mmCIF file of C-alpha atoms and ligand atoms in Angstrom:
data_model
loop_
_atom_site.group_PDB
_atom_site.id
_atom_site.type_symbol
_atom_site.label_atom_id
_atom_site.label_comp_id
_atom_site.label_asym_id
_atom_site.label_seq_id
_atom_site.Cartn_x
_atom_site.Cartn_y
_atom_site.Cartn_z
ATOM 1 C CA MET A 1 -26.890 32.599 125.036
ATOM 2 C CA SER A 2 -27.315 29.005 123.957
ATOM 3 C CA GLU A 3 -30.906 29.813 122.964
ATOM 4 C CA PHE A 4 -29.556 32.610 120.770
ATOM 5 C CA ALA A 5 -26.839 30.258 119.362
ATOM 6 C CA ASP A 6 -29.711 27.803 118.435
ATOM 7 C CA ILE A 7 -31.623 30.427 116.612
ATOM 8 C CA LEU A 8 -28.500 31.546 114.748
ATOM 9 C CA THR A 9 -27.793 27.812 113.746
ATOM 10 C CA ASP A 10 -31.414 27.336 112.634
ATOM 11 C CA LEU A 11 -31.330 30.524 110.601
ATOM 12 C CA LYS A 12 -27.926 29.475 108.984
ATOM 13 C CA ASP A 13 -29.434 26.029 108.062
ATOM 14 C CA HIS A 14 -32.595 27.615 106.583
ATOM 15 C CA ILE A 15 -30.607 30.154 104.482
ATOM 16 C CA GLN A 16 -28.305 27.226 103.228
ATOM 17 C CA LEU A 17 -31.358 25.101 102.262
ATOM 18 C CA MET A 18 -33.045 28.048 100.366
ATOM 19 C CA LYS A 19 -29.679 28.679 98.604
ATOM 20 C CA GLU A 20 -29.570 24.952 97.564
ATOM 21 C CA MET A 21 -33.170 25.280 96.303
ATOM 22 C CA GLY A 22 -31.959 28.113 93.966
ATOM 23 C CA GLN A 23 -33.274 31.142 95.948
ATOM 24 C CA ARG A 24 -30.901 34.046 95.559
ATOM 25 C CA THR A 25 -32.603 36.853 97.340
ATOM 26 C CA VAL A 26 -34.810 37.114 100.446
ATOM 27 C CA GLU A 27 -37.584 39.698 101.174
ATOM 28 C CA ILE A 28 -37.274 41.704 104.309
ATOM 29 C CA SER A 29 -40.083 43.906 105.548
ATOM 30 C CA PRO A 30 -39.262 47.699 106.132
ATOM 31 C CA GLU A 31 -40.045 47.133 109.886
ATOM 32 C CA VAL A 32 -37.574 44.220 110.266
ATOM 33 C CA TRP A 33 -35.024 46.149 108.160
ATOM 34 C CA SER A 34 -35.216 49.258 110.251
ATOM 35 C CA ALA A 35 -34.977 47.199 113.474
ATOM 36 C CA TRP A 36 -31.785 45.445 112.177
ATOM 37 C CA THR A 37 -30.156 48.689 111.011
ATOM 38 C CA ALA A 38 -31.140 50.924 113.838
ATOM 39 C CA PRO A 39 -28.172 52.157 115.940
ATOM 40 C CA PRO A 40 -27.818 50.512 119.310
ATOM 41 C CA ARG A 41 -29.209 52.319 122.263
ATOM 42 C CA PRO A 42 -26.649 53.942 124.589
ATOM 43 C CA ALA A 43 -25.889 51.667 127.527
ATOM 44 C CA ARG A 44 -26.619 54.250 130.101
ATOM 45 C CA GLN A 45 -30.231 54.506 128.836
ATOM 46 C CA VAL A 46 -30.736 50.711 129.342
ATOM 47 C CA GLN A 47 -29.256 50.865 132.891
ATOM 48 C CA ALA A 48 -31.536 53.867 133.867
ATOM 49 C CA ALA A 49 -34.657 51.874 133.097
ATOM 50 C CA VAL A 50 -33.780 49.441 135.996
ATOM 51 C CA PRO A 51 -33.237 50.979 139.325
ATOM 52 C CA ALA A 52 -30.198 49.589 141.086
ATOM 53 C CA GLN A 53 -32.139 48.416 144.263
ATOM 54 C CA VAL A 54 -34.963 46.606 142.257
ATOM 55 C CA ALA A 55 -33.991 43.146 141.070
ATOM 56 C CA ALA A 56 -34.891 42.597 137.421
ATOM 57 C CA PRO A 57 -37.426 39.767 136.826
ATOM 58 C CA PRO A 58 -35.887 36.469 135.698
ATOM 59 C CA VAL A 59 -35.679 36.330 131.952
ATOM 60 C CA GLN A 60 -37.814 33.297 130.713
ATOM 61 C CA ALA A 61 -36.579 31.683 127.472
ATOM 62 C CA ALA A 62 -39.316 31.466 124.870
ATOM 63 C CA PRO A 63 -40.399 27.931 124.238
ATOM 64 C CA ARG A 64 -39.045 26.575 120.879
ATOM 65 C CA GLN A 65 -41.631 26.038 118.173
ATOM 66 C CA PRO A 66 -42.258 22.257 117.408
ATOM 67 C CA PHE A 67 -42.086 22.872 113.721
ATOM 68 C CA ARG A 68 -41.304 25.659 111.414
ATOM 69 C CA ALA A 69 -44.712 26.247 109.843
ATOM 70 C CA PRO A 70 -45.310 29.604 108.075
ATOM 71 C CA THR A 71 -46.983 31.818 110.691
ATOM 72 C CA GLN A 72 -48.883 34.169 108.437
ATOM 73 C CA THR A 73 -50.480 34.327 105.084
ATOM 74 C CA VAL A 74 -48.441 36.351 102.666
ATOM 75 C CA SER A 75 -50.543 38.735 100.456
ATOM 76 C CA SER A 76 -49.771 37.716 96.948
ATOM 77 C CA GLY A 77 -51.431 40.486 95.060
ATOM 78 C CA LYS A 78 -52.730 37.721 92.655
ATOM 79 C CA LYS A 79 -56.044 38.076 91.086
ATOM 80 C CA VAL A 80 -58.865 36.575 93.108
ATOM 81 C CA TYR A 81 -61.274 34.574 90.986
ATOM 82 C CA THR A 82 -64.954 34.210 91.506
ATOM 83 C CA PRO A 83 -66.329 30.566 91.781
ATOM 84 C CA GLU A 84 -67.801 30.893 88.311
ATOM 85 C CA GLU A 85 -64.494 32.011 86.897
ATOM 86 C CA ARG A 86 -62.681 29.208 88.572
ATOM 87 C CA VAL A 87 -65.004 26.544 87.226
ATOM 88 C CA ALA A 88 -64.878 28.200 83.665
ATOM 89 C CA GLY A 89 -61.167 28.401 83.887
ATOM 90 C CA LEU A 90 -60.545 24.859 84.943
ATOM 91 C CA ALA A 91 -62.964 23.652 82.278
ATOM 92 C CA GLU A 92 -60.972 25.608 79.600
ATOM 93 C CA ILE A 93 -57.620 24.168 80.881
ATOM 94 C CA ALA A 94 -59.106 20.643 80.686
ATOM 95 C CA LYS A 95 -60.245 21.334 77.152
ATOM 96 C CA GLU A 96 -56.741 22.478 76.206
ATOM 97 C CA ILE A 97 -55.133 19.421 77.860
ATOM 98 C CA LYS A 98 -57.451 17.129 75.951
ATOM 99 C CA ALA A 99 -56.353 18.795 72.641
ATOM 100 C CA CYS A 100 -52.730 18.995 73.594
ATOM 101 C CA SER A 101 -49.919 17.085 71.704
ATOM 102 C CA GLU A 102 -47.033 19.189 72.670
ATOM 103 C CA CYS A 103 -44.869 16.376 74.084
ATOM 104 C CA ARG A 104 -44.343 12.670 73.261
ATOM 105 C CA LEU A 105 -46.480 11.545 76.186
ATOM 106 C CA ARG A 106 -49.476 12.161 73.892
ATOM 107 C CA GLU A 107 -48.653 9.217 71.804
ATOM 108 C CA ASN A 108 -49.451 6.495 74.375
ATOM 109 C CA ARG A 109 -52.204 7.895 76.469
ATOM 110 C CA THR A 110 -55.692 6.568 76.682
ATOM 111 C CA HIS A 111 -57.195 9.553 78.658
ATOM 112 C CA GLU A 112 -55.574 12.821 79.739
ATOM 113 C CA VAL A 113 -55.828 13.413 83.457
ATOM 114 C CA PRO A 114 -56.117 17.124 84.278
ATOM 115 C CA GLY A 115 -56.895 16.539 88.017
ATOM 116 C CA GLN A 116 -60.029 16.747 90.043
ATOM 117 C CA GLY A 117 -61.575 17.864 93.351
ATOM 118 C CA ASN A 118 -62.662 21.014 95.131
ATOM 119 C CA PRO A 119 -61.553 23.981 93.047
ATOM 120 C CA HIS A 120 -62.625 26.715 95.463
ATOM 121 C CA ASN A 121 -59.648 27.515 97.752
ATOM 122 C CA PRO A 122 -59.417 23.992 99.221
ATOM 123 C CA ASP A 123 -57.298 23.680 102.330
ATOM 124 C CA VAL A 124 -55.109 21.305 100.584
ATOM 125 C CA MET A 125 -54.006 20.564 97.050
ATOM 126 C CA PHE A 126 -52.044 17.365 96.577
ATOM 127 C CA ILE A 127 -49.647 17.240 93.646
ATOM 128 C CA GLY A 128 -48.025 14.115 92.295
ATOM 129 C CA GLU A 129 -45.978 13.105 89.426
ATOM 130 C CA ALA A 130 -47.966 11.765 86.472
ATOM 131 C CA PRO A 131 -50.943 9.346 85.837
ATOM 132 C CA GLY A 132 -50.289 5.519 86.020
ATOM 133 C CA ALA A 133 -52.149 2.756 84.205
ATOM 134 C CA GLU A 134 -55.474 3.073 86.193
ATOM 135 C CA GLU A 135 -55.417 6.774 86.007
ATOM 136 C CA ASP A 136 -54.876 6.590 82.273
ATOM 137 C CA ALA A 137 -57.692 4.154 81.940
ATOM 138 C CA GLN A 138 -60.215 6.363 83.925
ATOM 139 C CA GLY A 139 -58.947 9.872 83.198
ATOM 140 C CA LEU A 140 -58.807 10.674 86.897
ATOM 141 C CA ALA A 141 -55.813 11.371 89.268
ATOM 142 C CA PHE A 142 -54.718 8.920 91.867
ATOM 143 C CA VAL A 143 -57.274 6.221 91.511
ATOM 144 C CA GLY A 144 -54.906 3.108 91.419
ATOM 145 C CA ALA A 145 -53.129 1.504 94.360
ATOM 146 C CA ALA A 146 -51.190 4.671 95.190
ATOM 147 C CA GLY A 147 -54.490 6.546 95.059
ATOM 148 C CA GLN A 148 -55.916 4.190 97.659
ATOM 149 C CA PHE A 149 -53.061 5.104 99.973
ATOM 150 C CA LEU A 150 -53.560 8.826 99.195
ATOM 151 C CA THR A 151 -57.203 8.449 100.135
ATOM 152 C CA LYS A 152 -56.051 6.969 103.559
ATOM 153 C CA MET A 153 -53.880 10.008 103.999
ATOM 154 C CA ILE A 154 -56.689 12.424 103.036
ATOM 155 C CA THR A 155 -59.156 10.548 105.372
ATOM 156 C CA ALA A 156 -56.752 10.573 108.142
ATOM 157 C CA MET A 157 -56.434 14.326 107.900
ATOM 158 C CA GLY A 158 -60.162 14.552 108.374
ATOM 159 C CA TYR A 159 -61.149 15.364 104.692
ATOM 160 C CA THR A 160 -62.791 13.541 101.747
ATOM 161 C CA ARG A 161 -61.266 13.549 98.314
ATOM 162 C CA ASP A 162 -64.001 15.867 97.195
ATOM 163 C CA GLN A 163 -62.855 18.505 99.722
ATOM 164 C CA VAL A 164 -59.347 18.662 98.376
ATOM 165 C CA PHE A 165 -57.821 19.028 94.893
ATOM 166 C CA ILE A 166 -55.590 16.308 93.424
ATOM 167 C CA ALA A 167 -53.377 16.703 90.345
ATOM 168 C CA ASN A 168 -50.118 15.803 88.817
ATOM 169 C CA ILE A 169 -47.189 17.623 87.190
ATOM 170 C CA CYS A 170 -47.780 15.721 83.842
ATOM 171 C CA LYS A 171 -51.209 15.242 82.509
ATOM 172 C CA CYS A 172 -50.442 12.198 80.382
ATOM 173 C CA ARG A 173 -49.153 8.804 81.400
ATOM 174 C CA PRO A 174 -45.549 8.114 80.713
ATOM 175 C CA PRO A 175 -44.987 4.767 79.041
ATOM 176 C CA GLY A 176 -44.291 1.861 81.544
ATOM 177 C CA ASN A 177 -44.867 4.439 84.332
ATOM 178 C CA ARG A 178 -41.388 5.825 83.864
ATOM 179 C CA THR A 179 -40.492 9.202 85.535
ATOM 180 C CA PRO A 180 -41.445 12.015 83.153
ATOM 181 C CA ALA A 181 -38.397 13.507 81.330
ATOM 182 C CA PRO A 182 -37.426 17.130 82.164
ATOM 183 C CA ASP A 183 -38.622 18.462 78.868
ATOM 184 C CA GLU A 184 -42.044 16.722 79.318
ATOM 185 C CA MET A 185 -42.405 18.280 82.696
ATOM 186 C CA ALA A 186 -41.504 21.721 81.485
ATOM 187 C CA THR A 187 -43.816 21.480 78.475
ATOM 188 C CA CYS A 188 -46.773 20.364 80.792
ATOM 189 C CA PHE A 189 -46.076 22.582 83.692
ATOM 190 C CA PRO A 190 -47.867 25.700 82.469
ATOM 191 C CA PHE A 191 -51.260 23.747 82.759
ATOM 192 C CA LEU A 192 -50.715 23.008 86.484
ATOM 193 C CA LYS A 193 -49.417 26.515 87.110
ATOM 194 C CA ARG A 194 -52.697 27.942 85.704
ATOM 195 C CA GLN A 195 -54.711 25.421 87.776
ATOM 196 C CA ILE A 196 -52.890 26.455 90.924
ATOM 197 C CA ALA A 197 -53.498 30.216 90.169
ATOM 198 C CA LEU A 198 -57.247 29.599 89.700
ATOM 199 C CA ILE A 199 -57.675 27.183 92.616
ATOM 200 C CA ARG A 200 -55.546 29.124 95.099
ATOM 201 C CA PRO A 201 -55.308 26.246 97.656
ATOM 202 C CA LYS A 202 -54.381 27.268 101.170
ATOM 203 C CA THR A 203 -51.550 24.693 101.295
ATOM 204 C CA ILE A 204 -49.937 22.399 98.657
ATOM 205 C CA VAL A 205 -48.728 18.939 99.592
ATOM 206 C CA LEU A 206 -46.014 17.684 97.163
ATOM 207 C CA LEU A 207 -46.034 13.899 96.754
ATOM 208 C CA GLY A 208 -42.495 12.606 95.829
ATOM 209 C CA GLY A 209 -39.341 13.843 94.371
ATOM 210 C CA THR A 210 -40.614 14.700 90.861
ATOM 211 C CA ALA A 211 -43.257 17.037 92.173
ATOM 212 C CA ILE A 212 -40.737 18.552 94.513
ATOM 213 C CA LYS A 213 -38.310 19.281 91.649
ATOM 214 C CA ALA A 214 -40.950 20.857 89.427
ATOM 215 C CA ILE A 215 -42.654 22.988 92.043
ATOM 216 C CA LEU A 216 -39.665 24.064 94.069
ATOM 217 C CA ASN A 217 -37.247 24.228 91.199
ATOM 218 C CA THR A 218 -34.661 22.131 92.949
ATOM 219 C CA GLN A 219 -32.378 19.209 92.638
ATOM 220 C CA VAL A 220 -32.453 18.499 96.434
ATOM 221 C CA GLY A 221 -34.270 15.133 96.942
ATOM 222 C CA VAL A 222 -37.328 14.170 98.863
ATOM 223 C CA THR A 223 -35.433 12.715 101.742
ATOM 224 C CA ARG A 224 -33.847 15.988 102.540
ATOM 225 C CA LEU A 225 -36.784 18.107 101.950
ATOM 226 C CA GLN A 226 -39.718 16.020 103.248
ATOM 227 C CA GLY A 227 -41.485 17.476 106.215
ATOM 228 C CA GLN A 228 -39.963 20.977 105.793
ATOM 229 C CA TRP A 229 -42.140 23.997 104.756
ATOM 230 C CA SER A 230 -41.356 25.961 101.664
ATOM 231 C CA ARG A 231 -43.431 28.213 99.343
ATOM 232 C CA TYR A 232 -44.680 28.324 95.777
ATOM 233 C CA GLU A 233 -46.374 31.502 94.652
ATOM 234 C CA ASP A 234 -46.845 32.581 98.138
ATOM 235 C CA ILE A 235 -48.745 29.336 99.039
ATOM 236 C CA PRO A 236 -47.205 27.261 101.897
ATOM 237 C CA VAL A 237 -45.952 23.883 100.478
ATOM 238 C CA MET A 238 -45.192 20.804 102.418
ATOM 239 C CA PRO A 239 -43.160 18.105 100.546
ATOM 240 C CA THR A 240 -43.453 14.501 101.475
ATOM 241 C CA TYR A 241 -43.133 10.998 100.080
ATOM 242 C CA HIS A 242 -45.209 9.811 97.124
ATOM 243 C CA PRO A 243 -47.789 7.203 98.132
ATOM 244 C CA SER A 244 -46.293 4.740 95.553
ATOM 245 C CA TYR A 245 -43.120 4.747 97.629
ATOM 246 C CA VAL A 246 -45.013 3.315 100.507
ATOM 247 C CA ILE A 247 -46.813 0.796 98.328
ATOM 248 C CA ARG A 248 -43.371 -0.391 97.025
ATOM 249 C CA PHE A 249 -42.249 -0.829 100.660
ATOM 250 C CA GLU A 250 -45.418 -2.700 101.554
ATOM 251 C CA ARG A 251 -45.060 -5.123 98.740
ATOM 252 C CA GLY A 252 -41.663 -5.960 100.124
ATOM 253 C CA GLY A 253 -39.643 -4.565 97.311
ATOM 254 C CA ILE A 254 -37.148 -2.347 99.004
ATOM 255 C CA SER A 255 -36.657 -2.486 102.733
ATOM 256 C CA THR A 256 -37.524 -3.442 106.314
ATOM 257 C CA ALA A 257 -40.715 -3.102 108.283
ATOM 258 C CA ALA A 258 -38.893 -0.672 110.554
ATOM 259 C CA GLU A 259 -38.156 1.626 107.538
ATOM 260 C CA LEU A 260 -41.650 1.332 106.262
ATOM 261 C CA LYS A 261 -42.997 2.470 109.713
ATOM 262 C CA LYS A 262 -40.445 5.388 109.774
ATOM 263 C CA VAL A 263 -41.650 6.497 106.200
ATOM 264 C CA LYS A 264 -45.313 6.309 107.301
ATOM 265 C CA ARG A 265 -44.527 8.297 110.380
ATOM 266 C CA GLN A 266 -42.713 10.955 108.417
ATOM 267 C CA ILE A 267 -45.662 11.241 106.067
ATOM 268 C CA TRP A 268 -48.108 11.591 108.954
ATOM 269 C CA ASP A 269 -45.834 14.114 110.700
ATOM 270 C CA ALA A 270 -45.877 16.157 107.492
ATOM 271 C CA LEU A 271 -49.659 15.977 107.158
ATOM 272 C CA LYS A 272 -50.112 16.900 110.978
ATOM 273 C CA SER A 273 -47.883 20.056 110.223
ATOM 274 C CA VAL A 274 -50.291 20.991 107.536
ATOM 275 C CA LEU A 275 -53.308 20.644 109.884
ATOM 276 C CA ALA A 276 -51.427 22.556 112.553
ATOM 277 C CA TYR A 277 -50.859 25.477 109.985
ATOM 278 C CA LEU A 278 -54.622 25.345 108.803
ATOM 279 C CA GLY A 279 -55.560 25.488 112.597
ATOM 280 C CA LYS A 280 -57.377 22.112 112.267
ATOM 281 C CA PRO A 281 -57.494 19.513 115.052
ATOM 282 C CA VAL A 282 -55.610 16.165 114.296
ATOM 283 C CA PRO A 283 -58.486 13.521 114.011
ATOM 284 C CA THR A 284 -58.286 10.628 116.438
ATOM 285 C CA PRO A 285 -57.803 7.514 114.372
ATOM 286 C CA LYS A 286 -60.920 5.155 114.398
ATOM 287 C CA LYS A 287 -60.418 1.813 116.186
ATOM 288 C CA LYS A 288 -60.750 -1.085 113.939
HETATM 289 S S1 SF4 B 301 -48.162 15.525 79.020
HETATM 290 FE FE1 SF4 B 301 -48.926 17.564 78.945
HETATM 291 S S2 SF4 B 301 -47.675 18.614 77.463
HETATM 292 FE FE2 SF4 B 301 -47.490 16.468 77.075
HETATM 293 S S3 SF4 B 301 -49.179 16.000 75.660
HETATM 294 FE FE3 SF4 B 301 -49.954 15.558 77.645
HETATM 295 S S4 SF4 B 301 -51.046 17.470 78.198
HETATM 296 FE FE4 SF4 B 301 -49.617 17.985 76.483
#
């Protein structure tokens, strides 16, 4: 009974979260719907299945799942692109970004930063907020101090940067590294949306609150959502902290060593959940 109550509590929490994230409907398969709505079987039929003199085997409670990762790939019905179409499509998007002056971020940028990496259904696509100074100088995503921490995260998962795709919500640097304004994000977002549709990563890792707001269309913050699975366009999405958050911690700006350790552990737990979903082993850290 307590196991059943736990499941109901988890379900209630999950529905509440989806509601806060703006979801108003849920999809239920015909099989589940008919199971829910089927009339209960008559009690005497159930009793007849177990003869009175035979003791029923003890009921074993199913072990609880360690995390709520999605358990199956949802068929999206989206167009599947050939490798050539992907490369050509991404090149076309990069060309459009280069020519774009749709928002005020165009005024101060040195280079546009469309994103880079493996475009062919990579295991993971990392999405951050916007380019910083180093990214603006090089035209590449996540190559500054935060990028170095992201590289550590990618390496810890057993990948190289070339095996994943790395991009941002906004493709031009906001002055002074400020957070992009909602209208700037909304104007730029179609580029990323088209990139995701072409790349079709197996999972998306959202880095920080801005990426979470844009992709999951929510005002719920990173502290609440980090480490919890969600979906975007039928792709499993794992939100976690932005690497620059850790950098700020490490530079002694905000808090204590214990909190830094906690944030790093939460990021690693989120990445391990992604590896578990992908069926990949968790690499053993190399000894220094
Ligand atoms: S941030 Fe995006 S929408 Fe704004 S100018 Fe750059 S590419 Fe265009």
